[in-house]
mmCIF file of C-alpha atoms and ligand atoms in Angstrom:
data_model
loop_
_atom_site.group_PDB
_atom_site.id
_atom_site.type_symbol
_atom_site.label_atom_id
_atom_site.label_comp_id
_atom_site.label_asym_id
_atom_site.label_seq_id
_atom_site.Cartn_x
_atom_site.Cartn_y
_atom_site.Cartn_z
ATOM 1 C CA MET K 82 -0.010 0.021 0.280
ATOM 2 C CA GLU K 83 1.761 3.518 -0.660
ATOM 3 C CA ILE K 84 -0.101 6.463 1.047
ATOM 4 C CA VAL K 85 -0.360 9.278 -1.560
ATOM 5 C CA LYS K 86 0.866 12.712 -0.235
ATOM 6 C CA GLU K 87 0.886 14.972 -3.915
ATOM 7 C CA ILE K 88 -1.817 15.835 -5.684
ATOM 8 C CA LYS K 89 0.598 15.572 -8.535
ATOM 9 C CA ARG K 90 1.136 12.066 -8.099
ATOM 10 C CA LEU K 91 -2.766 10.880 -7.222
ATOM 11 C CA LYS K 92 -2.525 12.532 -11.059
ATOM 12 C CA GLU K 93 -0.094 11.019 -12.817
ATOM 13 C CA ILE K 94 -1.974 7.188 -11.274
ATOM 14 C CA ILE K 95 -5.077 8.280 -13.100
ATOM 15 C CA ASP K 96 -3.807 9.050 -16.044
ATOM 16 C CA SER K 97 -1.481 6.210 -16.093
ATOM 17 C CA ALA K 98 -5.049 4.023 -16.095
ATOM 18 C CA LYS K 99 -7.209 3.710 -19.435
ATOM 19 C CA SER K 100 -10.044 2.035 -17.988
ATOM 20 C CA ILE K 101 -11.308 2.859 -14.936
ATOM 21 C CA VAL K 102 -14.580 2.071 -13.017
ATOM 22 C CA PHE K 103 -15.868 3.489 -9.853
ATOM 23 C CA LEU K 104 -16.938 3.055 -6.211
ATOM 24 C CA GLY K 105 -18.295 5.470 -4.326
ATOM 25 C CA GLY K 106 -19.910 6.489 -0.670
ATOM 26 C CA ALA K 107 -21.964 8.262 1.173
ATOM 27 C CA GLY K 108 -18.971 10.437 1.297
ATOM 28 C CA VAL K 109 -18.774 11.988 -2.072
ATOM 29 C CA SER K 110 -22.310 13.798 -1.320
ATOM 30 C CA CYS K 111 -21.350 15.162 1.920
ATOM 31 C CA GLU K 112 -19.774 17.813 0.099
ATOM 32 C CA SER K 113 -23.148 18.388 -1.569
ATOM 33 C CA GLY K 114 -24.568 18.795 2.633
ATOM 34 C CA ILE K 115 -26.038 15.743 2.647
ATOM 35 C CA PRO K 116 -24.828 14.128 5.551
ATOM 36 C CA ASP K 117 -23.342 10.366 5.583
ATOM 37 C CA PHE K 118 -24.053 7.852 7.984
ATOM 38 C CA ARG K 119 -20.728 6.718 9.957
ATOM 39 C CA SER K 120 -19.326 10.760 10.101
ATOM 40 C CA ASN K 121 -18.896 12.346 13.719
ATOM 41 C CA LEU K 122 -22.138 13.900 11.911
ATOM 42 C CA GLY K 123 -23.476 11.712 10.255
ATOM 43 C CA ILE K 124 -27.042 9.901 10.578
ATOM 44 C CA TYR K 125 -25.729 6.820 12.849
ATOM 45 C CA ASN K 126 -24.275 9.523 15.283
ATOM 46 C CA GLN K 127 -27.344 12.127 15.950
ATOM 47 C CA LYS K 128 -30.173 11.464 18.448
ATOM 48 C CA HIS K 129 -32.888 9.074 17.679
ATOM 49 C CA ASN K 130 -35.395 7.191 19.543
ATOM 50 C CA ILE K 131 -35.036 4.170 17.676
ATOM 51 C CA ASN K 132 -31.789 2.396 15.725
ATOM 52 C CA PRO K 133 -31.639 4.131 12.282
ATOM 53 C CA GLU K 134 -30.377 0.813 11.307
ATOM 54 C CA LYS K 135 -33.431 -0.434 12.777
ATOM 55 C CA ILE K 136 -35.799 1.674 10.609
ATOM 56 C CA LEU K 137 -34.577 0.960 7.832
ATOM 57 C CA SER K 138 -34.894 -2.762 7.766
ATOM 58 C CA HIS K 139 -37.538 -3.988 5.524
ATOM 59 C CA ASN K 140 -39.472 -5.485 8.376
ATOM 60 C CA PHE K 141 -39.665 -1.961 10.213
ATOM 61 C CA PHE K 142 -40.806 -0.230 7.069
ATOM 62 C CA MET K 143 -43.561 -2.758 6.766
ATOM 63 C CA ASN K 144 -44.659 -2.971 10.207
ATOM 64 C CA GLN K 145 -44.243 0.704 11.401
ATOM 65 C CA PRO K 146 -44.366 2.275 8.215
ATOM 66 C CA LYS K 147 -45.439 5.808 9.202
ATOM 67 C CA ILE K 148 -42.448 5.645 11.882
ATOM 68 C CA PHE K 149 -40.448 4.765 8.733
ATOM 69 C CA TYR K 150 -41.694 7.610 6.791
ATOM 70 C CA ASP K 151 -41.475 10.125 9.539
ATOM 71 C CA PHE K 152 -37.421 9.465 9.380
ATOM 72 C CA TYR K 153 -36.901 8.917 5.733
ATOM 73 C CA LYS K 154 -38.572 11.980 4.460
ATOM 74 C CA GLU K 155 -36.780 14.051 7.196
ATOM 75 C CA LYS K 156 -33.029 12.371 7.207
ATOM 76 C CA PHE K 157 -32.920 11.206 3.217
ATOM 77 C CA LEU K 158 -34.721 13.449 1.380
ATOM 78 C CA TYR K 159 -32.349 16.275 0.018
ATOM 79 C CA LEU K 160 -33.771 17.432 -2.883
ATOM 80 C CA ASP K 161 -32.388 20.640 -3.453
ATOM 81 C CA ALA K 162 -28.838 19.284 -3.281
ATOM 82 C CA LEU K 163 -26.615 20.162 -6.231
ATOM 83 C CA PRO K 164 -23.448 18.036 -7.439
ATOM 84 C CA ASN K 165 -20.147 18.931 -5.767
ATOM 85 C CA PRO K 166 -17.007 19.180 -8.249
ATOM 86 C CA GLY K 167 -16.524 15.451 -6.801
ATOM 87 C CA HIS K 168 -19.037 14.269 -9.219
ATOM 88 C CA PHE K 169 -19.030 16.543 -12.183
ATOM 89 C CA TYR K 170 -14.993 15.463 -12.277
ATOM 90 C CA LEU K 171 -16.506 11.429 -12.773
ATOM 91 C CA ALA K 172 -18.728 12.964 -15.011
ATOM 92 C CA ASP K 173 -16.134 14.098 -17.077
ATOM 93 C CA LEU K 174 -13.562 11.441 -16.839
ATOM 94 C CA GLU K 175 -16.746 9.354 -18.470
ATOM 95 C CA GLU K 176 -16.780 12.406 -20.726
ATOM 96 C CA ILE K 177 -13.159 11.556 -22.667
ATOM 97 C CA GLY K 178 -13.835 7.914 -22.457
ATOM 98 C CA LYS K 179 -11.362 7.113 -19.753
ATOM 99 C CA LEU K 180 -14.014 5.694 -17.209
ATOM 100 C CA ASN K 181 -16.487 3.287 -18.075
ATOM 101 C CA THR K 182 -18.649 3.198 -14.761
ATOM 102 C CA VAL K 183 -19.550 4.578 -11.821
ATOM 103 C CA ILE K 184 -20.773 2.245 -9.179
ATOM 104 C CA THR K 185 -22.554 3.921 -6.318
ATOM 105 C CA GLN K 186 -24.049 2.965 -2.966
ATOM 106 C CA ASN K 187 -25.544 6.576 -2.755
ATOM 107 C CA ILE K 188 -29.599 6.819 -3.699
ATOM 108 C CA ASP K 189 -29.792 10.721 -3.981
ATOM 109 C CA GLY K 190 -29.215 10.374 -8.207
ATOM 110 C CA LEU K 191 -26.086 13.644 -7.980
ATOM 111 C CA HIS K 192 -24.006 11.597 -10.264
ATOM 112 C CA GLN K 193 -26.615 11.619 -13.141
ATOM 113 C CA LYS K 194 -27.227 15.681 -12.467
ATOM 114 C CA ALA K 195 -23.598 16.292 -13.083
ATOM 115 C CA GLY K 196 -23.791 14.135 -16.019
ATOM 116 C CA SER K 197 -22.845 10.384 -15.731
ATOM 117 C CA VAL K 198 -24.403 8.435 -17.594
ATOM 118 C CA ASN K 199 -22.946 4.668 -17.148
ATOM 119 C CA VAL K 200 -24.381 4.364 -13.313
ATOM 120 C CA ILE K 201 -24.973 1.566 -11.267
ATOM 121 C CA GLU K 202 -27.456 2.370 -8.245
ATOM 122 C CA LEU K 203 -26.345 -0.405 -5.857
ATOM 123 C CA HIS K 204 -29.095 0.398 -3.340
ATOM 124 C CA GLY K 205 -31.836 2.005 -5.784
ATOM 125 C CA ASN K 206 -32.420 5.999 -6.027
ATOM 126 C CA VAL K 207 -35.023 7.865 -4.073
ATOM 127 C CA TYR K 208 -36.857 9.329 -7.305
ATOM 128 C CA ARG K 209 -38.711 5.902 -7.661
ATOM 129 C CA ASN K 210 -41.456 4.325 -5.684
ATOM 130 C CA LYS K 211 -43.980 1.746 -6.117
ATOM 131 C CA CYS K 212 -46.858 0.214 -4.638
ATOM 132 C CA VAL K 213 -45.920 -2.836 -3.323
ATOM 133 C CA LYS K 214 -49.659 -4.292 -3.827
ATOM 134 C CA CYS K 215 -50.555 -3.193 -7.440
ATOM 135 C CA SER K 216 -46.649 -2.129 -8.469
ATOM 136 C CA LYS K 217 -47.945 1.069 -10.014
ATOM 137 C CA GLU K 218 -45.320 3.327 -9.890
ATOM 138 C CA PHE K 219 -44.863 7.116 -8.572
ATOM 139 C CA ASP K 220 -42.559 10.038 -8.684
ATOM 140 C CA ILE K 221 -41.385 12.154 -5.645
ATOM 141 C CA ASP K 222 -43.731 14.309 -5.677
ATOM 142 C CA TYR K 223 -46.131 12.435 -5.040
ATOM 143 C CA ILE K 224 -43.955 11.121 -1.834
ATOM 144 C CA ILE K 225 -43.641 14.412 -0.791
ATOM 145 C CA LYS K 226 -47.397 15.530 -1.586
ATOM 146 C CA GLN K 227 -48.841 12.244 0.729
ATOM 147 C CA ALA K 228 -49.232 12.297 4.609
ATOM 148 C CA ASN K 229 -47.519 9.211 6.042
ATOM 149 C CA PRO K 230 -47.091 6.296 5.531
ATOM 150 C CA VAL K 231 -47.639 6.847 1.684
ATOM 151 C CA ARG K 232 -50.372 4.432 0.286
ATOM 152 C CA CYS K 233 -51.254 4.062 -3.325
ATOM 153 C CA ASP K 234 -54.254 5.702 -5.000
ATOM 154 C CA GLU K 235 -55.536 3.427 -6.820
ATOM 155 C CA CYS K 236 -55.540 0.184 -4.001
ATOM 156 C CA ASN K 237 -54.095 1.616 -0.897
ATOM 157 C CA GLY K 238 -51.311 -0.340 -1.167
ATOM 158 C CA LEU K 239 -48.442 1.108 0.965
ATOM 159 C CA VAL K 240 -45.759 2.487 -1.478
ATOM 160 C CA LYS K 241 -42.387 1.808 -1.157
ATOM 161 C CA PRO K 242 -39.807 3.956 -2.226
ATOM 162 C CA GLU K 243 -37.028 1.991 -4.396
ATOM 163 C CA VAL K 244 -34.074 1.814 -2.275
ATOM 164 C CA VAL K 245 -32.406 -1.438 -0.759
ATOM 165 C CA LEU K 246 -33.498 -1.894 3.236
ATOM 166 C CA TYR K 247 -31.700 -3.656 5.577
ATOM 167 C CA ASN K 248 -32.439 -7.231 4.851
ATOM 168 C CA GLU K 249 -33.691 -7.170 1.509
ATOM 169 C CA THR K 250 -31.004 -8.037 -1.347
ATOM 170 C CA LEU K 251 -29.434 -6.129 -4.132
ATOM 171 C CA GLU K 252 -30.727 -6.854 -7.846
ATOM 172 C CA GLU K 253 -28.350 -9.224 -9.179
ATOM 173 C CA ASP K 254 -28.028 -7.829 -12.440
ATOM 174 C CA ASN K 255 -26.515 -4.899 -10.584
ATOM 175 C CA VAL K 256 -24.343 -6.950 -8.747
ATOM 176 C CA ILE K 257 -23.233 -8.801 -12.107
ATOM 177 C CA ASN K 258 -22.952 -5.639 -13.976
ATOM 178 C CA ALA K 259 -20.884 -4.413 -11.109
ATOM 179 C CA VAL K 260 -18.572 -6.985 -11.038
ATOM 180 C CA ASN K 261 -17.832 -7.600 -14.712
ATOM 181 C CA SER K 262 -16.777 -3.672 -15.172
ATOM 182 C CA ILE K 263 -14.705 -3.809 -12.355
ATOM 183 C CA ILE K 264 -13.053 -6.747 -13.876
ATOM 184 C CA GLU K 265 -12.445 -5.150 -16.871
ATOM 185 C CA ALA K 266 -10.861 -2.225 -15.630
ATOM 186 C CA ASP K 267 -7.561 -1.655 -15.111
ATOM 187 C CA LEU K 268 -8.360 1.127 -11.676
ATOM 188 C CA LEU K 269 -11.033 1.208 -9.516
ATOM 189 C CA ILE K 270 -11.524 4.253 -7.702
ATOM 190 C CA ILE K 271 -13.048 3.599 -4.215
ATOM 191 C CA ALA K 272 -14.467 7.256 -2.643
ATOM 192 C CA GLY K 273 -16.582 8.175 0.431
ATOM 193 C CA THR K 274 -17.206 4.978 1.781
ATOM 194 C CA SER K 275 -16.560 3.459 4.754
ATOM 195 C CA LEU K 276 -16.552 0.024 3.305
ATOM 196 C CA ASN K 277 -18.496 -1.424 5.680
ATOM 197 C CA VAL K 278 -21.754 -2.103 4.049
ATOM 198 C CA TYR K 279 -21.914 -5.671 2.074
ATOM 199 C CA PRO K 280 -22.158 -7.041 -0.890
ATOM 200 C CA ALA K 281 -20.867 -3.042 -2.109
ATOM 201 C CA ALA K 282 -17.363 -3.609 0.087
ATOM 202 C CA GLU K 283 -16.711 -7.109 -0.935
ATOM 203 C CA LEU K 284 -16.369 -5.533 -5.315
ATOM 204 C CA ILE K 285 -13.188 -4.144 -4.565
ATOM 205 C CA ARG K 286 -11.316 -7.365 -4.463
ATOM 206 C CA PHE K 287 -12.276 -8.001 -8.401
ATOM 207 C CA ALA K 288 -9.626 -4.965 -8.792
ATOM 208 C CA LYS K 289 -6.969 -5.274 -10.512
ATOM 209 C CA LYS K 290 -5.738 -1.890 -8.827
ATOM 210 C CA LYS K 291 -6.855 -0.047 -6.216
ATOM 211 C CA LEU K 292 -7.090 3.538 -5.151
ATOM 212 C CA LEU K 293 -8.711 4.689 -1.955
ATOM 213 C CA ILE K 294 -9.907 8.063 -1.534
ATOM 214 C CA ASN K 295 -11.588 8.760 1.170
ATOM 215 C CA LEU K 296 -11.403 11.121 4.298
ATOM 216 C CA SER K 297 -10.811 8.883 6.748
ATOM 217 C CA ARG K 298 -9.556 5.190 7.550
ATOM 218 C CA THR K 299 -11.017 2.248 6.342
ATOM 219 C CA SER K 300 -10.756 -1.501 7.559
ATOM 220 C CA LYS K 301 -9.382 -2.252 3.746
ATOM 221 C CA ASP K 302 -7.100 0.496 3.456
ATOM 222 C CA ILE K 303 -4.356 -2.373 3.328
ATOM 223 C CA PHE K 304 -5.917 -4.017 0.554
ATOM 224 C CA CYS K 305 -5.495 -0.868 -1.948
ATOM 225 C CA ASP K 306 -2.351 -0.415 -3.889
ATOM 226 C CA TYR K 307 -2.713 3.590 -3.209
ATOM 227 C CA VAL K 308 -4.607 5.436 -0.754
ATOM 228 C CA TYR K 309 -5.174 9.159 -0.504
ATOM 229 C CA TYR K 310 -6.498 10.901 3.150
ATOM 230 C CA GLY K 311 -8.674 14.140 2.127
ATOM 231 C CA LYS K 312 -12.515 15.228 1.079
ATOM 232 C CA PHE K 313 -13.350 14.118 -2.059
ATOM 233 C CA GLY K 314 -14.563 16.859 -3.844
ATOM 234 C CA GLU K 315 -11.869 19.304 -2.572
ATOM 235 C CA ILE K 316 -9.422 16.582 -4.269
ATOM 236 C CA CYS K 317 -11.402 16.524 -7.734
ATOM 237 C CA LYS K 318 -11.251 20.171 -7.518
ATOM 238 C CA GLU K 319 -7.353 19.784 -7.503
ATOM 239 C CA ILE K 320 -7.316 17.383 -10.412
ATOM 240 C CA SER K 321 -10.177 18.377 -12.358
ATOM 241 C CA LEU K 322 -10.038 18.456 -16.091
ATOM 242 C CA LYS K 323 -11.225 22.127 -16.324
ATOM 243 C CA ASP K 324 -8.994 24.548 -15.791
ATOM 244 C CA ASN K 325 -11.525 26.439 -13.651
ATOM 245 C CA TRP K 326 -13.847 23.931 -11.415
ATOM 246 C CA GLN K 327 -16.452 26.793 -11.149
ATOM 247 C CA LEU K 328 -17.087 25.903 -15.128
ATOM 248 C CA TYR K 329 -19.007 23.091 -13.772
ATOM 249 C CA LEU K 330 -21.747 25.688 -11.790
ATOM 250 C CA LYS K 331 -22.859 27.455 -15.085
ATOM 251 C CA VAL K 332 -23.595 24.044 -16.501
ATOM 252 C CA LEU K 333 -26.430 23.393 -13.640
HETATM 253 P P1 NAD H 59 -20.766 5.456 5.495
HETATM 254 O O1 NAD H 59 -21.141 6.808 6.195
HETATM 255 O O2 NAD H 59 -20.420 3.917 6.080
HETATM 256 O O3 NAD H 59 -19.032 5.953 5.181
HETATM 257 C C1 NAD H 59 -18.649 7.005 4.352
HETATM 258 C C2 NAD H 59 -17.228 6.921 4.596
HETATM 259 O O4 NAD H 59 -17.201 8.775 3.561
HETATM 260 C C3 NAD H 59 -16.776 7.375 5.626
HETATM 261 O O5 NAD H 59 -15.687 6.805 5.951
HETATM 262 C C4 NAD H 59 -16.241 9.249 5.429
HETATM 263 O O6 NAD H 59 -15.175 9.015 6.302
HETATM 264 C C5 NAD H 59 -15.666 9.362 4.187
HETATM 265 N N1 NAD H 59 -16.640 10.761 3.646
HETATM 266 C C6 NAD H 59 -16.892 11.648 4.811
HETATM 267 N N2 NAD H 59 -17.058 12.832 3.914
HETATM 268 C C7 NAD H 59 -16.080 12.939 3.068
HETATM 269 C C8 NAD H 59 -15.572 13.372 1.907
HETATM 270 N N3 NAD H 59 -15.817 14.495 1.865
HETATM 271 N N4 NAD H 59 -14.817 12.839 1.062
HETATM 272 C C9 NAD H 59 -14.343 11.834 1.400
HETATM 273 N N5 NAD H 59 -15.098 10.794 2.187
HETATM 274 C C10 NAD H 59 -15.503 11.266 2.951
HETATM 275 O O7 NAD H 59 -21.609 5.285 3.971
HETATM 276 P P2 NAD H 59 -21.080 4.076 3.165
HETATM 277 O O8 NAD H 59 -20.330 3.894 2.904
HETATM 278 O O9 NAD H 59 -22.016 5.063 2.014
HETATM 279 O O10 NAD H 59 -22.717 2.935 3.295
HETATM 280 C C11 NAD H 59 -23.619 3.497 4.517
HETATM 281 C C12 NAD H 59 -24.621 3.732 3.157
HETATM 282 O O11 NAD H 59 -25.314 4.772 3.234
HETATM 283 C C13 NAD H 59 -25.155 3.230 2.065
HETATM 284 O O12 NAD H 59 -25.430 2.077 1.745
HETATM 285 C C14 NAD H 59 -25.778 4.119 1.076
HETATM 286 O O13 NAD H 59 -26.621 3.692 0.280
HETATM 287 C C15 NAD H 59 -26.327 4.984 2.428
HETATM 288 N N6 NAD H 59 -26.238 6.759 2.511
HETATM 289 C C16 NAD H 59 -26.628 7.097 1.562
HETATM 290 C C17 NAD H 59 -26.980 8.773 1.358
HETATM 291 C C18 NAD H 59 -26.362 9.485 0.033
HETATM 292 O O14 NAD H 59 -27.328 8.871 -0.965
HETATM 293 N N7 NAD H 59 -26.116 10.809 -0.254
HETATM 294 C C19 NAD H 59 -26.394 9.302 2.123
HETATM 295 C C20 NAD H 59 -26.244 8.159 4.147
HETATM 296 C C21 NAD H 59 -26.118 7.460 3.467
#
């Protein structure tokens, strides 16, 4: 493991890769104002009456949907959040043909907002919602406007956000596509994730070379070829393909 300290060296590692895949987590969106789970200010370290892991489980959703929705709408819907330089940098790498796939554990849709096209959302997306009874689909406006718990306007069934809750399995196609894209790439950039959530964390073992960019240490740093500690968005400003990263803001 090489601890990379200089931006110049980091740029060299990325420049010398021909095909890159990115695997990211909640930390990537922290600089867009969305808290992660496990940092000091993260959702798990805030005061709650009920353990968030319990609320975010399939059984809890089915049995206590009102409490689930109260928590979910307050803590997970950041609909005004904008992509940060980290999201934009990845979209630029894809545009020039260097990056094949963004694999994200995030459910906020910010990679697509920044312009990334080939995005695998391992844990789903808050913008898609479906009735558990009749499968009618609902957009995010419906979710916001309805009282909790959100029910289907056709059959009165519960409407469930298409996000993967604890005790639910990931979509098989997403996992297969993620594994294949990592196997084919010559560099996996991992960022903004504690690598505590499985099976997402397991994916890194399929990579030929791993570059981790994270604010804090993870239990998997030693399995990475290169490790850089810092804020992903800040770092991406430095290695940005645009002369002035503020140009990004005009795109929105
Ligand atoms: P996590 O909270 O377990 O870990 C976040 C990691 O990101 C930490 O190691 C932290 O040090 C690092 N980090 C924080 N800010 C950073 C920054 N600016 N730059 C680089 N690193 C930074 O998150 P996880 O590993 O993604 O796993 C938790 C689960 O949380 C995921 O399943 C995800 O779906 C869900 N989640 C998603 C969102 C979102 O969609 N934005 C927000 C919160 C939680």
